[in-house]
Amino acid sequence: MSPLSGVLGEAWALYRRYFAHFILISFVIYLVVAVVTALLSLAAGSWGAFLGLLLSLFGMFLLQAALVKAVQDVRDGRVDLDLGQTVRAALPYVGSVAIASILASIGITIGLALIIVPGLILLTFWSMIVPSIVIGGAGAIESFGRSWRTVRGHAWNVFGTFVVVFLILIVGEIVISAILLALPYAWRNFVADVVAGTLVAPYLATVVTLVYYRLTAAHGQTAEPAAPGAGYGQPGGYGYGQPGPGPGPADPGDYGQHGPA
């Protein structure tokens, strides 16, 4: 049986149970970034708009790290970190998440331009970069190899899972846009983006985080860093912080062992 069997249902159950907590984190970060960006644009014109763009990027990376940290927190069945504590816990990872996300985006974009398939392969094998950093404690560059090793052997399942999530997100955005149809075009797009982002980002983070936990378990490794002096993984796993095989070409069996989730 695939280690990702039922992961979308588990993610939905977790999302519903902690909906208010997840949405609060997402909404507050979106709101603060949007307000400050607007004020910068009004106060400093083009220069302010540029600073606002940088702030928006920072907010996006902070949101990714904060939501993964929030999902990690509630897996024991309770909320231990409130909004402020979650954001503070995520801040140390923002730099690594930003560097890794930017590099991954460049690589995936180039891959998509090369007959699409290479980009889809990279998108699949690098999909665990953020949890590898926030949960696994990997650095920005190390996270690429960690993500590749985590996905290896289950690539079809991971790809199929995210295709389904992508389709769900498209339907959600269409529904939100239809509800806001009465608003002027510019306002409709802005509100739809904010609402969709606030609602969708937590679910996507929940799916990614649960996939990360399931795949590390399937490989017989621990998802989180071991205590000082202890090995990172279980027997046969890679030591925390020790070099493992890099993200080379996909093994022939990576896309042939399992069907889509």
PDB file of C-alpha atoms in Angstrom:
ATOM      1  CA  MET A   1       0.000   0.000   0.000  1.00  0.00           C
ATOM      2  CA  SER A   2       1.215   3.508  -0.805  1.00  0.00           C
ATOM      3  CA  PRO A   3       2.470   5.459   2.242  1.00  0.00           C
ATOM      4  CA  LEU A   4       0.367   8.379   0.959  1.00  0.00           C
ATOM      5  CA  SER A   5      -2.902   6.460   0.917  1.00  0.00           C
ATOM      6  CA  GLY A   6      -5.572   8.639   2.547  1.00  0.00           C
ATOM      7  CA  VAL A   7      -3.220  11.589   3.094  1.00  0.00           C
ATOM      8  CA  LEU A   8      -5.635  14.096   1.522  1.00  0.00           C
ATOM      9  CA  GLY A   9      -8.436  12.979   3.818  1.00  0.00           C
ATOM     10  CA  GLU A  10      -6.145  13.189   6.845  1.00  0.00           C
ATOM     11  CA  ALA A  11      -5.043  16.666   5.768  1.00  0.00           C
ATOM     12  CA  TRP A  12      -8.668  17.767   5.350  1.00  0.00           C
ATOM     13  CA  ALA A  13      -9.588  16.451   8.805  1.00  0.00           C
ATOM     14  CA  LEU A  14      -6.646  18.282  10.381  1.00  0.00           C
ATOM     15  CA  TYR A  15      -7.454  21.444   8.407  1.00  0.00           C
ATOM     16  CA  ARG A  16     -11.083  21.397   9.569  1.00  0.00           C
ATOM     17  CA  ARG A  17     -10.211  20.678  13.197  1.00  0.00           C
ATOM     18  CA  TYR A  18      -7.715  23.558  13.439  1.00  0.00           C
ATOM     19  CA  PHE A  19      -9.327  25.778  10.823  1.00  0.00           C
ATOM     20  CA  ALA A  20      -9.553  28.865  13.049  1.00  0.00           C
ATOM     21  CA  HIS A  21      -5.909  28.551  14.141  1.00  0.00           C
ATOM     22  CA  PHE A  22      -4.567  28.036  10.614  1.00  0.00           C
ATOM     23  CA  ILE A  23      -6.715  30.772   9.091  1.00  0.00           C
ATOM     24  CA  LEU A  24      -5.698  33.253  11.796  1.00  0.00           C
ATOM     25  CA  ILE A  25      -2.012  32.723  11.004  1.00  0.00           C
ATOM     26  CA  SER A  26      -2.595  32.984   7.262  1.00  0.00           C
ATOM     27  CA  PHE A  27      -4.946  35.973   7.440  1.00  0.00           C
ATOM     28  CA  VAL A  28      -2.808  38.038   9.828  1.00  0.00           C
ATOM     29  CA  ILE A  29       0.341  37.598   7.741  1.00  0.00           C
ATOM     30  CA  TYR A  30      -1.549  38.369   4.520  1.00  0.00           C
ATOM     31  CA  LEU A  31      -3.217  41.407   6.102  1.00  0.00           C
ATOM     32  CA  VAL A  32      -0.078  42.898   7.659  1.00  0.00           C
ATOM     33  CA  VAL A  33       1.898  42.486   4.438  1.00  0.00           C
ATOM     34  CA  ALA A  34      -0.945  43.946   2.317  1.00  0.00           C
ATOM     35  CA  VAL A  35      -1.441  46.988   4.585  1.00  0.00           C
ATOM     36  CA  VAL A  36       2.267  47.791   4.917  1.00  0.00           C
ATOM     37  CA  THR A  37       2.799  47.311   1.184  1.00  0.00           C
ATOM     38  CA  ALA A  38      -0.062  49.708   0.384  1.00  0.00           C
ATOM     39  CA  LEU A  39       1.270  52.315   2.829  1.00  0.00           C
ATOM     40  CA  LEU A  40       4.757  52.075   1.355  1.00  0.00           C
ATOM     41  CA  SER A  41       3.402  52.558  -2.164  1.00  0.00           C
ATOM     42  CA  LEU A  42       1.376  55.601  -1.109  1.00  0.00           C
ATOM     43  CA  ALA A  43       4.203  57.159   0.888  1.00  0.00           C
ATOM     44  CA  ALA A  44       7.178  56.528  -1.388  1.00  0.00           C
ATOM     45  CA  GLY A  45       5.817  55.947  -4.889  1.00  0.00           C
ATOM     46  CA  SER A  46       7.886  53.623  -7.080  1.00  0.00           C
ATOM     47  CA  TRP A  47      10.559  53.131  -4.434  1.00  0.00           C
ATOM     48  CA  GLY A  48       7.868  52.241  -1.913  1.00  0.00           C
ATOM     49  CA  ALA A  49       6.291  49.814  -4.383  1.00  0.00           C
ATOM     50  CA  PHE A  50       9.660  48.082  -4.766  1.00  0.00           C
ATOM     51  CA  LEU A  51      10.043  47.798  -0.995  1.00  0.00           C
ATOM     52  CA  GLY A  52       6.492  46.495  -0.875  1.00  0.00           C
ATOM     53  CA  LEU A  53       7.391  43.783  -3.380  1.00  0.00           C
ATOM     54  CA  LEU A  54      10.316  42.704  -1.211  1.00  0.00           C
ATOM     55  CA  LEU A  55       8.045  42.695   1.826  1.00  0.00           C
ATOM     56  CA  SER A  56       5.479  40.599  -0.043  1.00  0.00           C
ATOM     57  CA  LEU A  57       8.156  38.031  -0.879  1.00  0.00           C
ATOM     58  CA  PHE A  58       9.266  37.964   2.761  1.00  0.00           C
ATOM     59  CA  GLY A  59       5.656  37.512   3.847  1.00  0.00           C
ATOM     60  CA  MET A  60       5.177  34.626   1.414  1.00  0.00           C
ATOM     61  CA  PHE A  61       8.226  32.774   2.731  1.00  0.00           C
ATOM     62  CA  LEU A  62       7.280  33.529   6.347  1.00  0.00           C
ATOM     63  CA  LEU A  63       3.775  32.187   5.711  1.00  0.00           C
ATOM     64  CA  GLN A  64       5.151  28.940   4.279  1.00  0.00           C
ATOM     65  CA  ALA A  65       7.433  28.396   7.256  1.00  0.00           C
ATOM     66  CA  ALA A  66       4.790  29.429   9.820  1.00  0.00           C
ATOM     67  CA  LEU A  67       2.094  27.128   8.432  1.00  0.00           C
ATOM     68  CA  VAL A  68       4.421  24.122   8.287  1.00  0.00           C
ATOM     69  CA  LYS A  69       5.457  24.880  11.875  1.00  0.00           C
ATOM     70  CA  ALA A  70       1.764  25.151  12.851  1.00  0.00           C
ATOM     71  CA  VAL A  71       0.933  21.765  11.309  1.00  0.00           C
ATOM     72  CA  GLN A  72       3.936  20.231  13.049  1.00  0.00           C
ATOM     73  CA  ASP A  73       2.669  21.716  16.321  1.00  0.00           C
ATOM     74  CA  VAL A  74      -0.889  20.345  16.134  1.00  0.00           C
ATOM     75  CA  ARG A  75      -0.022  16.786  15.103  1.00  0.00           C
ATOM     76  CA  ASP A  76      -0.095  15.800  18.778  1.00  0.00           C
ATOM     77  CA  GLY A  77      -3.770  16.802  18.944  1.00  0.00           C
ATOM     78  CA  ARG A  78      -3.478  20.235  20.560  1.00  0.00           C
ATOM     79  CA  VAL A  79      -2.293  23.770  19.806  1.00  0.00           C
ATOM     80  CA  ASP A  80       0.840  24.461  21.848  1.00  0.00           C
ATOM     81  CA  LEU A  81       2.006  27.549  19.934  1.00  0.00           C
ATOM     82  CA  ASP A  82      -0.253  30.575  19.551  1.00  0.00           C
ATOM     83  CA  LEU A  83      -0.024  33.002  16.617  1.00  0.00           C
ATOM     84  CA  GLY A  84       2.917  34.992  17.976  1.00  0.00           C
ATOM     85  CA  GLN A  85       4.834  31.929  19.094  1.00  0.00           C
ATOM     86  CA  THR A  86       4.305  30.233  15.735  1.00  0.00           C
ATOM     87  CA  VAL A  87       5.607  33.251  13.822  1.00  0.00           C
ATOM     88  CA  ARG A  88       8.624  33.572  16.146  1.00  0.00           C
ATOM     89  CA  ALA A  89       9.360  29.854  15.761  1.00  0.00           C
ATOM     90  CA  ALA A  90       9.217  30.193  11.968  1.00  0.00           C
ATOM     91  CA  LEU A  91      11.371  33.325  11.647  1.00  0.00           C
ATOM     92  CA  PRO A  92      14.770  31.556  11.907  1.00  0.00           C
ATOM     93  CA  TYR A  93      13.876  29.458   8.854  1.00  0.00           C
ATOM     94  CA  VAL A  94      12.702  32.270   6.557  1.00  0.00           C
ATOM     95  CA  GLY A  95      16.133  32.922   5.046  1.00  0.00           C
ATOM     96  CA  SER A  96      16.721  29.274   4.163  1.00  0.00           C
ATOM     97  CA  VAL A  97      13.161  28.876   2.864  1.00  0.00           C
ATOM     98  CA  ALA A  98      13.585  31.997   0.702  1.00  0.00           C
ATOM     99  CA  ILE A  99      16.908  30.888  -0.803  1.00  0.00           C
ATOM    100  CA  ALA A 100      15.731  27.337  -1.453  1.00  0.00           C
ATOM    101  CA  SER A 101      12.346  28.450  -2.868  1.00  0.00           C
ATOM    102  CA  ILE A 102      13.922  30.973  -5.239  1.00  0.00           C
ATOM    103  CA  LEU A 103      16.514  28.478  -6.499  1.00  0.00           C
ATOM    104  CA  ALA A 104      13.853  25.783  -6.888  1.00  0.00           C
ATOM    105  CA  SER A 105      11.563  28.174  -8.791  1.00  0.00           C
ATOM    106  CA  ILE A 106      14.373  29.008 -11.215  1.00  0.00           C
ATOM    107  CA  GLY A 107      15.218  25.338 -11.766  1.00  0.00           C
ATOM    108  CA  ILE A 108      11.578  24.272 -12.174  1.00  0.00           C
ATOM    109  CA  THR A 109      10.841  27.150 -14.580  1.00  0.00           C
ATOM    110  CA  ILE A 110      13.810  26.196 -16.755  1.00  0.00           C
ATOM    111  CA  GLY A 111      12.718  22.564 -16.601  1.00  0.00           C
ATOM    112  CA  LEU A 112       9.154  23.418 -17.644  1.00  0.00           C
ATOM    113  CA  ALA A 113      10.546  25.354 -20.595  1.00  0.00           C
ATOM    114  CA  LEU A 114      12.427  22.215 -21.679  1.00  0.00           C
ATOM    115  CA  ILE A 115       9.455  20.167 -22.932  1.00  0.00           C
ATOM    116  CA  ILE A 116       7.692  20.450 -19.537  1.00  0.00           C
ATOM    117  CA  VAL A 117       8.626  16.975 -18.234  1.00  0.00           C
ATOM    118  CA  PRO A 118      11.946  17.953 -16.566  1.00  0.00           C
ATOM    119  CA  GLY A 119      10.128  20.735 -14.702  1.00  0.00           C
ATOM    120  CA  LEU A 120       7.454  18.332 -13.435  1.00  0.00           C
ATOM    121  CA  ILE A 121      10.150  15.931 -12.241  1.00  0.00           C
ATOM    122  CA  LEU A 122      11.941  18.699 -10.333  1.00  0.00           C
ATOM    123  CA  LEU A 123       8.626  19.989  -8.961  1.00  0.00           C
ATOM    124  CA  THR A 124       7.918  16.504  -7.600  1.00  0.00           C
ATOM    125  CA  PHE A 125      11.325  15.745  -6.130  1.00  0.00           C
ATOM    126  CA  TRP A 126      11.784  19.218  -4.635  1.00  0.00           C
ATOM    127  CA  SER A 127       8.286  19.409  -3.139  1.00  0.00           C
ATOM    128  CA  MET A 128       9.577  18.558   0.357  1.00  0.00           C
ATOM    129  CA  ILE A 129      12.088  21.422   0.543  1.00  0.00           C
ATOM    130  CA  VAL A 130      10.178  23.607   3.033  1.00  0.00           C
ATOM    131  CA  PRO A 131       9.379  20.852   5.575  1.00  0.00           C
ATOM    132  CA  SER A 132      12.943  19.573   5.201  1.00  0.00           C
ATOM    133  CA  ILE A 133      14.094  22.996   6.414  1.00  0.00           C
ATOM    134  CA  VAL A 134      11.434  23.833   9.004  1.00  0.00           C
ATOM    135  CA  ILE A 135      10.948  20.340  10.440  1.00  0.00           C
ATOM    136  CA  GLY A 136      14.093  18.480   9.387  1.00  0.00           C
ATOM    137  CA  GLY A 137      16.493  21.305  10.187  1.00  0.00           C
ATOM    138  CA  ALA A 138      18.218  21.194   6.786  1.00  0.00           C
ATOM    139  CA  GLY A 139      19.979  24.227   5.350  1.00  0.00           C
ATOM    140  CA  ALA A 140      18.866  25.868   2.113  1.00  0.00           C
ATOM    141  CA  ILE A 141      21.177  23.875  -0.167  1.00  0.00           C
ATOM    142  CA  GLU A 142      21.014  20.682   1.882  1.00  0.00           C
ATOM    143  CA  SER A 143      17.204  20.734   1.632  1.00  0.00           C
ATOM    144  CA  PHE A 144      17.351  19.854  -2.078  1.00  0.00           C
ATOM    145  CA  GLY A 145      19.138  16.575  -1.420  1.00  0.00           C
ATOM    146  CA  ARG A 146      16.984  15.865   1.641  1.00  0.00           C
ATOM    147  CA  SER A 147      13.790  16.437  -0.358  1.00  0.00           C
ATOM    148  CA  TRP A 148      15.055  14.287  -3.229  1.00  0.00           C
ATOM    149  CA  ARG A 149      15.855  11.378  -0.919  1.00  0.00           C
ATOM    150  CA  THR A 150      12.497  11.731   0.848  1.00  0.00           C
ATOM    151  CA  VAL A 151      10.496  11.533  -2.398  1.00  0.00           C
ATOM    152  CA  ARG A 152      12.671   8.870  -4.053  1.00  0.00           C
ATOM    153  CA  GLY A 153      10.787   5.612  -4.564  1.00  0.00           C
ATOM    154  CA  HIS A 154       7.382   7.281  -4.187  1.00  0.00           C
ATOM    155  CA  ALA A 155       7.521   9.945  -6.892  1.00  0.00           C
ATOM    156  CA  TRP A 156       4.357   8.858  -8.697  1.00  0.00           C
ATOM    157  CA  ASN A 157       2.395   8.938  -5.466  1.00  0.00           C
ATOM    158  CA  VAL A 158       3.686  12.422  -4.626  1.00  0.00           C
ATOM    159  CA  PHE A 159       3.003  13.701  -8.137  1.00  0.00           C
ATOM    160  CA  GLY A 160      -0.523  12.266  -8.154  1.00  0.00           C
ATOM    161  CA  THR A 161      -1.268  13.745  -4.727  1.00  0.00           C
ATOM    162  CA  PHE A 162      -0.273  17.239  -5.766  1.00  0.00           C
ATOM    163  CA  VAL A 163      -2.150  17.014  -9.065  1.00  0.00           C
ATOM    164  CA  VAL A 164      -5.334  16.316  -7.094  1.00  0.00           C
ATOM    165  CA  VAL A 165      -4.564  19.203  -4.711  1.00  0.00           C
ATOM    166  CA  PHE A 166      -3.941  21.495  -7.693  1.00  0.00           C
ATOM    167  CA  LEU A 167      -7.310  20.609  -9.199  1.00  0.00           C
ATOM    168  CA  ILE A 168      -9.025  21.259  -5.856  1.00  0.00           C
ATOM    169  CA  LEU A 169      -7.368  24.674  -5.642  1.00  0.00           C
ATOM    170  CA  ILE A 170      -8.509  25.596  -9.161  1.00  0.00           C
ATOM    171  CA  VAL A 171     -12.109  24.703  -8.317  1.00  0.00           C
ATOM    172  CA  GLY A 172     -11.878  26.707  -5.089  1.00  0.00           C
ATOM    173  CA  GLU A 173     -10.625  29.814  -6.877  1.00  0.00           C
ATOM    174  CA  ILE A 174     -13.379  29.545  -9.498  1.00  0.00           C
ATOM    175  CA  VAL A 175     -16.027  29.322  -6.771  1.00  0.00           C
ATOM    176  CA  ILE A 176     -14.587  32.305  -4.874  1.00  0.00           C
ATOM    177  CA  SER A 177     -14.394  34.396  -8.058  1.00  0.00           C
ATOM    178  CA  ALA A 178     -18.010  33.543  -8.870  1.00  0.00           C
ATOM    179  CA  ILE A 179     -19.153  34.614  -5.391  1.00  0.00           C
ATOM    180  CA  LEU A 180     -17.354  37.950  -5.802  1.00  0.00           C
ATOM    181  CA  LEU A 181     -18.645  38.548  -9.325  1.00  0.00           C
ATOM    182  CA  ALA A 182     -20.593  41.651  -8.286  1.00  0.00           C
ATOM    183  CA  LEU A 183     -17.421  43.529  -7.311  1.00  0.00           C
ATOM    184  CA  PRO A 184     -15.457  45.685  -9.794  1.00  0.00           C
ATOM    185  CA  TYR A 185     -12.851  43.701 -11.737  1.00  0.00           C
ATOM    186  CA  ALA A 186      -9.773  45.048  -9.915  1.00  0.00           C
ATOM    187  CA  TRP A 187     -11.330  44.628  -6.469  1.00  0.00           C
ATOM    188  CA  ARG A 188     -12.647  41.185  -7.393  1.00  0.00           C
ATOM    189  CA  ASN A 189      -9.175  39.951  -8.322  1.00  0.00           C
ATOM    190  CA  PHE A 190      -7.583  41.460  -5.210  1.00  0.00           C
ATOM    191  CA  VAL A 191     -10.179  40.089  -2.792  1.00  0.00           C
ATOM    192  CA  ALA A 192     -10.230  36.704  -4.543  1.00  0.00           C
ATOM    193  CA  ASP A 193      -6.445  36.420  -4.280  1.00  0.00           C
ATOM    194  CA  VAL A 194      -6.426  37.332  -0.582  1.00  0.00           C
ATOM    195  CA  VAL A 195      -9.385  35.087   0.303  1.00  0.00           C
ATOM    196  CA  ALA A 196      -8.118  32.173  -1.788  1.00  0.00           C
ATOM    197  CA  GLY A 197      -4.611  32.546  -0.399  1.00  0.00           C
ATOM    198  CA  THR A 198      -5.857  32.723   3.180  1.00  0.00           C
ATOM    199  CA  LEU A 199      -8.041  29.640   2.790  1.00  0.00           C
ATOM    200  CA  VAL A 200      -5.849  27.579   0.486  1.00  0.00           C
ATOM    201  CA  ALA A 201      -2.350  28.104   1.911  1.00  0.00           C
ATOM    202  CA  PRO A 202      -3.077  26.284   5.211  1.00  0.00           C
ATOM    203  CA  TYR A 203      -4.519  23.226   3.450  1.00  0.00           C
ATOM    204  CA  LEU A 204      -1.599  23.038   1.040  1.00  0.00           C
ATOM    205  CA  ALA A 205       0.850  23.348   3.950  1.00  0.00           C
ATOM    206  CA  THR A 206      -1.035  20.593   5.789  1.00  0.00           C
ATOM    207  CA  VAL A 207      -0.802  18.244   2.799  1.00  0.00           C
ATOM    208  CA  VAL A 208       2.906  18.941   2.249  1.00  0.00           C
ATOM    209  CA  THR A 209       3.739  18.479   5.934  1.00  0.00           C
ATOM    210  CA  LEU A 210       1.813  15.210   6.277  1.00  0.00           C
ATOM    211  CA  VAL A 211       3.379  13.869   3.065  1.00  0.00           C
ATOM    212  CA  TYR A 212       6.807  14.705   4.502  1.00  0.00           C
ATOM    213  CA  TYR A 213       6.098  12.835   7.747  1.00  0.00           C
ATOM    214  CA  ARG A 214       4.697   9.807   5.929  1.00  0.00           C
ATOM    215  CA  LEU A 215       7.573   9.544   3.467  1.00  0.00           C
ATOM    216  CA  THR A 216      10.302   9.900   6.087  1.00  0.00           C
ATOM    217  CA  ALA A 217       8.567   7.137   8.066  1.00  0.00           C
ATOM    218  CA  ALA A 218       8.372   4.981   4.921  1.00  0.00           C
ATOM    219  CA  HIS A 219      12.138   5.351   4.512  1.00  0.00           C
ATOM    220  CA  GLY A 220      12.689   4.381   8.149  1.00  0.00           C
ATOM    221  CA  GLN A 221      13.969   7.839   9.079  1.00  0.00           C
ATOM    222  CA  THR A 222      12.941  10.329  11.732  1.00  0.00           C
ATOM    223  CA  ALA A 223      11.315  13.464  10.368  1.00  0.00           C
ATOM    224  CA  GLU A 224      12.795  15.828  12.964  1.00  0.00           C
ATOM    225  CA  PRO A 225      16.428  16.385  14.026  1.00  0.00           C
ATOM    226  CA  ALA A 226      17.683  14.022  16.687  1.00  0.00           C
ATOM    227  CA  ALA A 227      18.925  15.271  20.024  1.00  0.00           C
ATOM    228  CA  PRO A 228      22.593  16.383  20.112  1.00  0.00           C
ATOM    229  CA  GLY A 229      24.888  13.392  19.937  1.00  0.00           C
ATOM    230  CA  ALA A 230      22.246  11.080  18.456  1.00  0.00           C
ATOM    231  CA  GLY A 231      21.930   9.956  14.841  1.00  0.00           C
ATOM    232  CA  TYR A 232      19.322  11.643  12.659  1.00  0.00           C
ATOM    233  CA  GLY A 233      17.725   8.608  11.127  1.00  0.00           C
ATOM    234  CA  GLN A 234      16.901   5.102  12.111  1.00  0.00           C
ATOM    235  CA  PRO A 235      19.324   2.355  11.135  1.00  0.00           C
ATOM    236  CA  GLY A 236      19.965   2.671   7.461  1.00  0.00           C
ATOM    237  CA  GLY A 237      18.974   6.356   7.405  1.00  0.00           C
ATOM    238  CA  TYR A 238      21.315   9.301   6.951  1.00  0.00           C
ATOM    239  CA  GLY A 239      22.848  10.940   9.968  1.00  0.00           C
ATOM    240  CA  TYR A 240      21.498  14.404  10.720  1.00  0.00           C
ATOM    241  CA  GLY A 241      23.735  16.943   9.052  1.00  0.00           C
ATOM    242  CA  GLN A 242      25.818  14.221   7.383  1.00  0.00           C
ATOM    243  CA  PRO A 243      26.156  14.172   3.614  1.00  0.00           C
ATOM    244  CA  GLY A 244      24.032  11.672   1.742  1.00  0.00           C
ATOM    245  CA  PRO A 245      23.697  11.038  -1.967  1.00  0.00           C
ATOM    246  CA  GLY A 246      22.864  14.193  -3.845  1.00  0.00           C
ATOM    247  CA  PRO A 247      19.839  14.805  -6.029  1.00  0.00           C
ATOM    248  CA  GLY A 248      21.039  13.030  -9.109  1.00  0.00           C
ATOM    249  CA  PRO A 249      18.924  11.698 -11.941  1.00  0.00           C
ATOM    250  CA  ALA A 250      15.762   9.913 -10.896  1.00  0.00           C
ATOM    251  CA  ASP A 251      16.126   6.210 -10.357  1.00  0.00           C
ATOM    252  CA  PRO A 252      14.336   4.169 -13.012  1.00  0.00           C
ATOM    253  CA  GLY A 253      11.986   2.786 -10.366  1.00  0.00           C
ATOM    254  CA  ASP A 254      11.033   6.161  -8.937  1.00  0.00           C
ATOM    255  CA  TYR A 255       8.143   6.618 -11.332  1.00  0.00           C
ATOM    256  CA  GLY A 256       7.415   2.965 -11.785  1.00  0.00           C
ATOM    257  CA  GLN A 257       6.839   1.494  -8.352  1.00  0.00           C
ATOM    258  CA  HIS A 258       3.529   3.080  -7.470  1.00  0.00           C
ATOM    259  CA  GLY A 259       0.605   4.628  -9.217  1.00  0.00           C
ATOM    260  CA  PRO A 260      -0.752   8.093  -8.410  1.00  0.00           C
ATOM    261  CA  ALA A 261      -2.158   8.490  -4.907  1.00  0.00           C
TER     262      ALA A 261
END
